[in-house]
PDB file of C-alpha atoms and ligand atoms in Angstrom:
ATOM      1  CA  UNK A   1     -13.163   2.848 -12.267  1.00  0.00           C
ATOM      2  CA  UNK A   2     -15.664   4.281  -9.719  1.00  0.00           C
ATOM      3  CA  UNK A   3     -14.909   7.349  -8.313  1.00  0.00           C
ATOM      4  CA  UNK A   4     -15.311   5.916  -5.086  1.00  0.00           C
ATOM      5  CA  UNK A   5     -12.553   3.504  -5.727  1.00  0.00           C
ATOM      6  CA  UNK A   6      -9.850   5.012  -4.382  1.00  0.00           C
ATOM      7  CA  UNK A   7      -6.316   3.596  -5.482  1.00  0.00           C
ATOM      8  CA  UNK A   8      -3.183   3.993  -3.354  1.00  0.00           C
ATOM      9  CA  UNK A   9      -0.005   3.473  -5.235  1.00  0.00           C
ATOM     10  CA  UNK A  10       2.582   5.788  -4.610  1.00  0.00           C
ATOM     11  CA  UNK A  11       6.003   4.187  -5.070  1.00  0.00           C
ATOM     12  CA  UNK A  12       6.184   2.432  -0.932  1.00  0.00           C
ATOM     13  CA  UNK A  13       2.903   1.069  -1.446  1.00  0.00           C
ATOM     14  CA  UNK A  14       3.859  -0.361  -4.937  1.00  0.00           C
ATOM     15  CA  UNK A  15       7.394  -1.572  -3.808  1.00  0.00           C
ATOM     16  CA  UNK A  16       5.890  -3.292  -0.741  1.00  0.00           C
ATOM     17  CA  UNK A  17       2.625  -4.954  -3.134  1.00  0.00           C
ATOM     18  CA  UNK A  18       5.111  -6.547  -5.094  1.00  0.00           C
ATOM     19  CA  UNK A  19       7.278  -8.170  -1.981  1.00  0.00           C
ATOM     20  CA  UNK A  20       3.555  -9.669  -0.467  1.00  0.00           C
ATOM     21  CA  UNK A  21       2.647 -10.890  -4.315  1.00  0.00           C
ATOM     22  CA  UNK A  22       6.153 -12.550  -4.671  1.00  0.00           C
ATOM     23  CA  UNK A  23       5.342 -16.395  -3.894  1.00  0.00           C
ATOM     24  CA  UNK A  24       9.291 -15.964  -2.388  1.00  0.00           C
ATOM     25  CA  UNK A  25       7.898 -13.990   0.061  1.00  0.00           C
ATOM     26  CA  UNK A  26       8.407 -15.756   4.038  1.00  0.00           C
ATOM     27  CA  UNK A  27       5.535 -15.027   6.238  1.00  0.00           C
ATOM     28  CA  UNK A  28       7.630 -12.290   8.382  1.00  0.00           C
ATOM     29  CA  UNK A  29       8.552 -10.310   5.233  1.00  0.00           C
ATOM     30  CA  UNK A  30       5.151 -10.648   4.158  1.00  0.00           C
ATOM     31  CA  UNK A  31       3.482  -9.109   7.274  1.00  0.00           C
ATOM     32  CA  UNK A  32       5.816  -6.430   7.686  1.00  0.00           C
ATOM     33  CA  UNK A  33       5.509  -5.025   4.028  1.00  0.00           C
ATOM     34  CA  UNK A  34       1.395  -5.799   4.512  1.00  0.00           C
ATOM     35  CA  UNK A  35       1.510  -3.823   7.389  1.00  0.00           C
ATOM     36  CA  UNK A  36       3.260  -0.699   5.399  1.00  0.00           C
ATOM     37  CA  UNK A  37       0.206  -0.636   2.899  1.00  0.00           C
ATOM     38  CA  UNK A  38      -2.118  -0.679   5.792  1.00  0.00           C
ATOM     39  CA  UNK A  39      -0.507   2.327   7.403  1.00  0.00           C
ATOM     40  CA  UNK A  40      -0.830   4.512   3.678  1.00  0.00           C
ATOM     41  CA  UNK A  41      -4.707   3.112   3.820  1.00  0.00           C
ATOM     42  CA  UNK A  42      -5.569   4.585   7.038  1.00  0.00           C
ATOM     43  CA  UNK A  43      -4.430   7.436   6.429  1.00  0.00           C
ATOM     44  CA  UNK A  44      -6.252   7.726   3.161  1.00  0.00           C
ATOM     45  CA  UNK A  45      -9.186   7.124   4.980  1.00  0.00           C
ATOM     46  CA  UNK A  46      -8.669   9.313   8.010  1.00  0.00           C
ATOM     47  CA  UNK A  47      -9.399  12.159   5.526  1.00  0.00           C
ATOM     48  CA  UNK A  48     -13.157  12.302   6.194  1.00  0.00           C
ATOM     49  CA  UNK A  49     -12.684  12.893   9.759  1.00  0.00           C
ATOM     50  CA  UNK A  50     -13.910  15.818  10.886  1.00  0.00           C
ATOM     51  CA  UNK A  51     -11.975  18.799  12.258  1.00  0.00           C
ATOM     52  CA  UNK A  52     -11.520  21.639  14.767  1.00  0.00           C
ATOM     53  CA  UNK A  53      -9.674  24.088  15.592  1.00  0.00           C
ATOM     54  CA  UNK A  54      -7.909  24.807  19.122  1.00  0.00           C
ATOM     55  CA  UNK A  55      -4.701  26.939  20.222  1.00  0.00           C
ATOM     56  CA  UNK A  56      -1.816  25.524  21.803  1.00  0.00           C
ATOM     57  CA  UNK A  57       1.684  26.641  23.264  1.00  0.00           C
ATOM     58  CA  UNK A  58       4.569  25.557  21.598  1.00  0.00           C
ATOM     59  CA  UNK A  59       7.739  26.333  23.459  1.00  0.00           C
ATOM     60  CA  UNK A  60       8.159  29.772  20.953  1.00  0.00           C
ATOM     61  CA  UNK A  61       4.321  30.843  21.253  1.00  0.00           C
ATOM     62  CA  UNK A  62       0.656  30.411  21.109  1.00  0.00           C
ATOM     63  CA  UNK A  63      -0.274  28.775  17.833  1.00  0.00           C
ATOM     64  CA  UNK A  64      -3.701  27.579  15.986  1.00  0.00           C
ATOM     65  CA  UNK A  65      -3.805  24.043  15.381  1.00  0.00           C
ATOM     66  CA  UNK A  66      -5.972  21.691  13.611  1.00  0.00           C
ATOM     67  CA  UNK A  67      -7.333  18.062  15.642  1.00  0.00           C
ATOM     68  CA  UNK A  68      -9.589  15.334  15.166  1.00  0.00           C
ATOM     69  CA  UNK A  69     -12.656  16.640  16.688  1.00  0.00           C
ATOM     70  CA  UNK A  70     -12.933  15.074  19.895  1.00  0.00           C
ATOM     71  CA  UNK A  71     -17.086  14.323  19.600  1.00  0.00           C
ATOM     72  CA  UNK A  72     -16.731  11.459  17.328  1.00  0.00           C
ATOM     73  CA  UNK A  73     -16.157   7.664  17.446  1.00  0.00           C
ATOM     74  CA  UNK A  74     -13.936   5.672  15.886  1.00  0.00           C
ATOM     75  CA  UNK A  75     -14.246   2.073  14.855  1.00  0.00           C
ATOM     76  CA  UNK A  76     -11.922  -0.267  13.084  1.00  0.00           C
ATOM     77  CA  UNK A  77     -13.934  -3.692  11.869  1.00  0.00           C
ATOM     78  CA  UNK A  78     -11.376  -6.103  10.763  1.00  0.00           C
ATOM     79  CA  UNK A  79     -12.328  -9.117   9.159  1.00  0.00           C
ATOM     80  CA  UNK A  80     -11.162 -12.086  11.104  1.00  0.00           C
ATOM     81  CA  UNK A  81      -8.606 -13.659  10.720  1.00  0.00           C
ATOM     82  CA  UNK A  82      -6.770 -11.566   7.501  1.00  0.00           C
ATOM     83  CA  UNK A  83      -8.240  -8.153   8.594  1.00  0.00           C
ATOM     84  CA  UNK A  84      -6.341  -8.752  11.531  1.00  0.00           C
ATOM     85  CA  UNK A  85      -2.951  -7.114   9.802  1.00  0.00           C
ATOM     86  CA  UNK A  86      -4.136  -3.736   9.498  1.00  0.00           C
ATOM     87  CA  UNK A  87      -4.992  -3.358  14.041  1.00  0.00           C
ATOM     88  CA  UNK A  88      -1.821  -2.390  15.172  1.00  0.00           C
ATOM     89  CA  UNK A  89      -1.075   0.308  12.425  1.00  0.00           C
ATOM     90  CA  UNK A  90      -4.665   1.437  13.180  1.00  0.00           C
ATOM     91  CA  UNK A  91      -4.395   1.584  16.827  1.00  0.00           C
ATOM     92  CA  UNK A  92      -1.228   3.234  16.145  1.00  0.00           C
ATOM     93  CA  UNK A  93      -2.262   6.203  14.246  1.00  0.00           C
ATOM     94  CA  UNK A  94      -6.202   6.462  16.067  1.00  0.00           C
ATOM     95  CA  UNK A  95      -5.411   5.573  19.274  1.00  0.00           C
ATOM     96  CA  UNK A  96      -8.840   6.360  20.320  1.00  0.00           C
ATOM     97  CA  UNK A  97     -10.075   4.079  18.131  1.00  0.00           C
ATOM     98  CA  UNK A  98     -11.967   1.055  19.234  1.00  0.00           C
ATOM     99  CA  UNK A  99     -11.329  -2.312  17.787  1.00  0.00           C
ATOM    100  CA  UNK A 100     -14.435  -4.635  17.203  1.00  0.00           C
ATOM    101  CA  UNK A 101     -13.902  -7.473  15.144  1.00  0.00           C
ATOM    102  CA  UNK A 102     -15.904  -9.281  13.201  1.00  0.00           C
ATOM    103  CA  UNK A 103     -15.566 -13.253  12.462  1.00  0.00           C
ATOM    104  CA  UNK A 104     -16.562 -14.242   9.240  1.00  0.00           C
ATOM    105  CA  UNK A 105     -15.107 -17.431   6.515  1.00  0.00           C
ATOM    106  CA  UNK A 106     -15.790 -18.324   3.260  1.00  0.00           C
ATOM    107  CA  UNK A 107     -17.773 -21.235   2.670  1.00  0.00           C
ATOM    108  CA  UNK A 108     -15.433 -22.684  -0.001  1.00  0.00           C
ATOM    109  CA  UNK A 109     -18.332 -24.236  -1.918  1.00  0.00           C
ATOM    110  CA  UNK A 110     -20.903 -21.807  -1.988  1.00  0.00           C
ATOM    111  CA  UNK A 111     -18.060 -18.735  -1.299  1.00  0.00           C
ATOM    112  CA  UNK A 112     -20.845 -17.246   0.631  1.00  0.00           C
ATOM    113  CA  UNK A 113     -19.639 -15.624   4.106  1.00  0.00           C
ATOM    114  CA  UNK A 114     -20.357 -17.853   7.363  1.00  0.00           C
ATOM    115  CA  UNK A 115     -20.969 -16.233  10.236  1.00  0.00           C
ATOM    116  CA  UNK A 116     -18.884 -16.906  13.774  1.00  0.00           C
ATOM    117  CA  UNK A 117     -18.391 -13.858  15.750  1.00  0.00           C
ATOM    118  CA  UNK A 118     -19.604 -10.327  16.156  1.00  0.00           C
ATOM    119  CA  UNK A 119     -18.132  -7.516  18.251  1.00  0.00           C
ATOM    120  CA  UNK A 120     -20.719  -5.127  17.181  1.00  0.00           C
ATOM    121  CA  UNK A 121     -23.111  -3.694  19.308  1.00  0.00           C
ATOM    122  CA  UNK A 122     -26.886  -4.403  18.499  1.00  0.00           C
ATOM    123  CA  UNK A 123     -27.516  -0.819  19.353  1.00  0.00           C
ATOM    124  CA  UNK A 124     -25.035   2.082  18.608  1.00  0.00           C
ATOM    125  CA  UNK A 125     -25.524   5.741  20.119  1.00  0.00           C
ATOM    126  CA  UNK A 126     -25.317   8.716  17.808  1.00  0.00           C
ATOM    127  CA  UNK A 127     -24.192   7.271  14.688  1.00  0.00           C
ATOM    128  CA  UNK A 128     -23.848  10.339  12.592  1.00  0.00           C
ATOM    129  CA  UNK A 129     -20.434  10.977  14.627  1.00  0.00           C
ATOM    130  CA  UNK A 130     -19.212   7.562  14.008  1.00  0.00           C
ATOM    131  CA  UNK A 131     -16.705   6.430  11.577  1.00  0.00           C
ATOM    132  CA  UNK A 132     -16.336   3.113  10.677  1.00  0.00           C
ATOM    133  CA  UNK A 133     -13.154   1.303   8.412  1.00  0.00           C
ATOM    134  CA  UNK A 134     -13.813  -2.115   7.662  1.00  0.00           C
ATOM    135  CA  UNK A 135     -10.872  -3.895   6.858  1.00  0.00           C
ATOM    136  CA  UNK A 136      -9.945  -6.956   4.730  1.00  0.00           C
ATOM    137  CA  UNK A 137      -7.117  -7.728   2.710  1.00  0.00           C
ATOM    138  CA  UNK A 138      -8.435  -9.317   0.006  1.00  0.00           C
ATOM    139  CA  UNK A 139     -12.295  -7.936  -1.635  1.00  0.00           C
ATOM    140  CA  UNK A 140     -12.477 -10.716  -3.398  1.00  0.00           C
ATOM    141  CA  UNK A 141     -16.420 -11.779  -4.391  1.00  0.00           C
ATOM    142  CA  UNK A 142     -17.237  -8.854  -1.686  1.00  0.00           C
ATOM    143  CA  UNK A 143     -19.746 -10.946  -0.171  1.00  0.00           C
ATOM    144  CA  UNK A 144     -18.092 -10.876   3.191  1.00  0.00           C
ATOM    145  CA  UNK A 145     -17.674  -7.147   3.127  1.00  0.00           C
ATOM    146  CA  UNK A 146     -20.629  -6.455   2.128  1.00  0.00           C
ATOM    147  CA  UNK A 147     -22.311  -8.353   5.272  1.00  0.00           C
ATOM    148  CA  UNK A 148     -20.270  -6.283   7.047  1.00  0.00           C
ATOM    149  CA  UNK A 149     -21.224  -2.868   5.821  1.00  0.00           C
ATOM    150  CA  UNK A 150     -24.676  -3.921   5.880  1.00  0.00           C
ATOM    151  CA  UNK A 151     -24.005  -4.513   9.900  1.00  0.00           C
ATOM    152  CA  UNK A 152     -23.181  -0.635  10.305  1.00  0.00           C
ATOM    153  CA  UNK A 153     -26.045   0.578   7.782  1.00  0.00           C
ATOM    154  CA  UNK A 154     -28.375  -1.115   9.726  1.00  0.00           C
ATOM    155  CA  UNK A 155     -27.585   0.552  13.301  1.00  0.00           C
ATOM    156  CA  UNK A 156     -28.043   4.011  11.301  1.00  0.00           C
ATOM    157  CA  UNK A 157     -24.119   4.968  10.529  1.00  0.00           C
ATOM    158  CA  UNK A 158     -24.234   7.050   7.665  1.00  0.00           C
ATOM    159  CA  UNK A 159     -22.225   5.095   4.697  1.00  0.00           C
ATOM    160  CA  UNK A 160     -20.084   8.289   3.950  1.00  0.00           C
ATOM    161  CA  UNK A 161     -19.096   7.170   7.333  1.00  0.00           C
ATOM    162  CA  UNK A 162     -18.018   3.650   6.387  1.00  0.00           C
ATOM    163  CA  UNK A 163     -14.701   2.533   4.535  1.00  0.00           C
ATOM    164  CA  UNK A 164     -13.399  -0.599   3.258  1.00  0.00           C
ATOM    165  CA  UNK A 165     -10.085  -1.288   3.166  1.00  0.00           C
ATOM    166  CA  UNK A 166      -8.211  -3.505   1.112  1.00  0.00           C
ATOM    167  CA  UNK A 167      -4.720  -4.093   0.010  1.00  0.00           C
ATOM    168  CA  UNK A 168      -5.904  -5.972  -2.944  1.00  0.00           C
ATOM    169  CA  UNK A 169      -9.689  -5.485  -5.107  1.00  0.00           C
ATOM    170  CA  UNK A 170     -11.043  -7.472  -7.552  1.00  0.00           C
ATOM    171  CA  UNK A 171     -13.490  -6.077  -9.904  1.00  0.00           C
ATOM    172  CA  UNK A 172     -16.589  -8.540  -8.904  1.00  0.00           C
ATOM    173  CA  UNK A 173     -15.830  -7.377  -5.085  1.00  0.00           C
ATOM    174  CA  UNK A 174     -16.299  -4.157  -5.935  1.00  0.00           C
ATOM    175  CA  UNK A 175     -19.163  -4.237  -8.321  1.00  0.00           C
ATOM    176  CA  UNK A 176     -21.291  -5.719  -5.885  1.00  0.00           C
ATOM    177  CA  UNK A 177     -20.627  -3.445  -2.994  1.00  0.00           C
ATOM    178  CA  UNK A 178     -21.330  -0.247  -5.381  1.00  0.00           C
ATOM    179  CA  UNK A 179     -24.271  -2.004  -6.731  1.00  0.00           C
ATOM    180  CA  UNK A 180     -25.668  -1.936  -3.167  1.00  0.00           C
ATOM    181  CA  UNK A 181     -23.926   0.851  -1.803  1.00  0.00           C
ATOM    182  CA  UNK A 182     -23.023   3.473  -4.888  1.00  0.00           C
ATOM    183  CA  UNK A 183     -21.581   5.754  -1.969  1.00  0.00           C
ATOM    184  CA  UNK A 184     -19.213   3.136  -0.576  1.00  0.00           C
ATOM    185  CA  UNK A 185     -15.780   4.470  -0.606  1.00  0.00           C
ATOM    186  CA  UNK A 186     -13.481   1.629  -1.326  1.00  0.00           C
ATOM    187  CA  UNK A 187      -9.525   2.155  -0.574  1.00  0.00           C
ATOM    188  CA  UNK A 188      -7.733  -0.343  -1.875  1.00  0.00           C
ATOM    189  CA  UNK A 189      -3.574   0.042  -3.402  1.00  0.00           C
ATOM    190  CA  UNK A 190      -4.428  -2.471  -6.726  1.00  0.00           C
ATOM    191  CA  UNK A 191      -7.192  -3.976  -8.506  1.00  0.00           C
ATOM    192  CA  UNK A 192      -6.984  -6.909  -9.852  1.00  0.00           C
ATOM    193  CA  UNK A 193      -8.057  -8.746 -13.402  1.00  0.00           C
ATOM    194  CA  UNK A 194     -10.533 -11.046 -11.717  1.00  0.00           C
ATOM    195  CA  UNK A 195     -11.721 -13.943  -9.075  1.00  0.00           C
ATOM    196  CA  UNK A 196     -10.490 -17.131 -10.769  1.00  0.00           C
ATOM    197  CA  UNK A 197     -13.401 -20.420  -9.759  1.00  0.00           C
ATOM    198  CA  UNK A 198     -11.945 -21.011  -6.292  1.00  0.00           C
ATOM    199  CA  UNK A 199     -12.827 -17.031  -5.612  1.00  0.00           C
ATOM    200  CA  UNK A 200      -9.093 -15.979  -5.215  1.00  0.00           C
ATOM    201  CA  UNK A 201      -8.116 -13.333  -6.608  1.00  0.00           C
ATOM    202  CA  UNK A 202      -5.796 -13.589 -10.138  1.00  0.00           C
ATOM    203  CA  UNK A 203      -2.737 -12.718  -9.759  1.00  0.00           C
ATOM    204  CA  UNK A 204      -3.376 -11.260  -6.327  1.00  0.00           C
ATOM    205  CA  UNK A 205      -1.684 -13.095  -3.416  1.00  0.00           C
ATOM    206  CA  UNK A 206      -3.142 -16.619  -2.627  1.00  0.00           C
ATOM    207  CA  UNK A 207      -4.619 -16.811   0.562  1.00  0.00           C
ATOM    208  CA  UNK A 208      -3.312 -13.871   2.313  1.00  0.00           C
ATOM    209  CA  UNK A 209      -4.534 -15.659   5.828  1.00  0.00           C
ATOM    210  CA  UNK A 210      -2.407 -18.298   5.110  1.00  0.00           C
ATOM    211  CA  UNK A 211       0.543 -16.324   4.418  1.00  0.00           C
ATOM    212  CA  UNK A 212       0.503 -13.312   6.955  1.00  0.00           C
ATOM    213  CA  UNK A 213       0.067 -16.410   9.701  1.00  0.00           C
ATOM    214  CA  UNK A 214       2.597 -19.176   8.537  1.00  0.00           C
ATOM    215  CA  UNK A 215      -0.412 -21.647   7.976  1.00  0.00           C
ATOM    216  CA  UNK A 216       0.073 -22.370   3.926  1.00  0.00           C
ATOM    217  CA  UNK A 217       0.528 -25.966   4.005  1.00  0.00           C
TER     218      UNK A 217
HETATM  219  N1  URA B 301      -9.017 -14.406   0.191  1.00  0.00           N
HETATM  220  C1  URA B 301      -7.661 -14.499   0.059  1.00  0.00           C
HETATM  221  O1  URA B 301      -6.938 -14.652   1.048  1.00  0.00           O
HETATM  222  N2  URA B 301      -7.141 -14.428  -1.181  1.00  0.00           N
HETATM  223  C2  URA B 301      -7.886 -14.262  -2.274  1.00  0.00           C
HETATM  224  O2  URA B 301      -7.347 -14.194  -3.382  1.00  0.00           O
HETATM  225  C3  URA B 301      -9.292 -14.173  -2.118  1.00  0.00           C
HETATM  226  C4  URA B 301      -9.826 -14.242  -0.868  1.00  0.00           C
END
């Protein structure tokens, strides 16, 4: 695997994969242990931020401290509607972070991504300070996320700037971002054997929309 494939699985993340793989799985129990793999992907991604240094007070004394540097922006892309799981983890932990989605579906014919809705700004202002994570649940054919990244690339944001994150890869998703984008860092807690011919992901989860949002019929 690439070395910018990075794979989460320390024994949470693994524990709470299996309960959102488990077909048994209701749509509450789902989200919540989704949600817990988010959390250990932002934070695996919050490692290229940049740092200073400043001094504080505890109550004790004055003390050096590390903090996000305070220059740069933040943005979290999810990928509507699945990529909607991992906003209020990353709100959570990057409060200054600003949320600007991005609404995309799957043709189910051509599995090409369709277009519906774009929060990003045509024009964005210094974009060597920002950092973008684009999140998905599923990189599946990568088409989608790839559209996306391409969105960010083309308003100047350095790609060592730009993450994907996904609680689930497939091997075809990721061989066509790095194709395009060798630098790409991809954070992900599994990959997959493969895209079966409806483009989900084998064993993965089904349709992880479906489930997270109580809409598998
Ligand atoms: N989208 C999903 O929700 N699941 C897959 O397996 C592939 C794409």
């Amino acid at each position: 695997m690439s070395q910018n494939v990075k794979i989460i699985n320390n024994p949470v993340v693994c524990k709470s994969l299996l309960t959102i793989r488990s077909k048994d799985t209701d749509s509450q129990c789902f989200r919540i242990a989704a949600r817990k793999i988010t959390r250990a992907l932002l934070y695996e991604a919050s490692k290229n931020l940049p740092m200073i240094e400043k001094t504080i007070e505890t109550p004790i004394a004055k003390c050096c401290v590390n903090d996000i540097a305070d220059d740069i922006k933040i943005i979290i892309s999810p990928i509507l509607r699945a990529g909607l799981i991992f906003t209020d983890e990353a709100i959570d932990i990057l409060p200054d972070a600003c949320i600007r989605h991005i609404g995309m579906f799957r043709d189910e014919e051509t599995l090409k991504p369709v277009w519906y809705y774009n929060k990003v700004p045509t024009e964005i202002l210094n974009p060597e300070k920002v950092y973008v994570y684009i999140t998905d649940p599923m990189l599946a054919t990568g088409n989608t996320m790839l559209e996306a990244v391409k969105l960010y690339v083309n308003r100047n944001i350095p790609i060592k700037n730009i993450k994907s994150l996904n609680l689930i890869s497939a091997p075809e998703g990721i061989e066509l971002l790095h194709r395009e984008f060798p630098e790409l860092e991809i954070i992900t807690a599994a990959v997959d054997e493969g895209l079966n011919e409806r483009g989900y992901i084998i064993p993965g989860v089904g349709d992880a929309g479906d489930r997270m949002f109580n809409t598998v019929e």
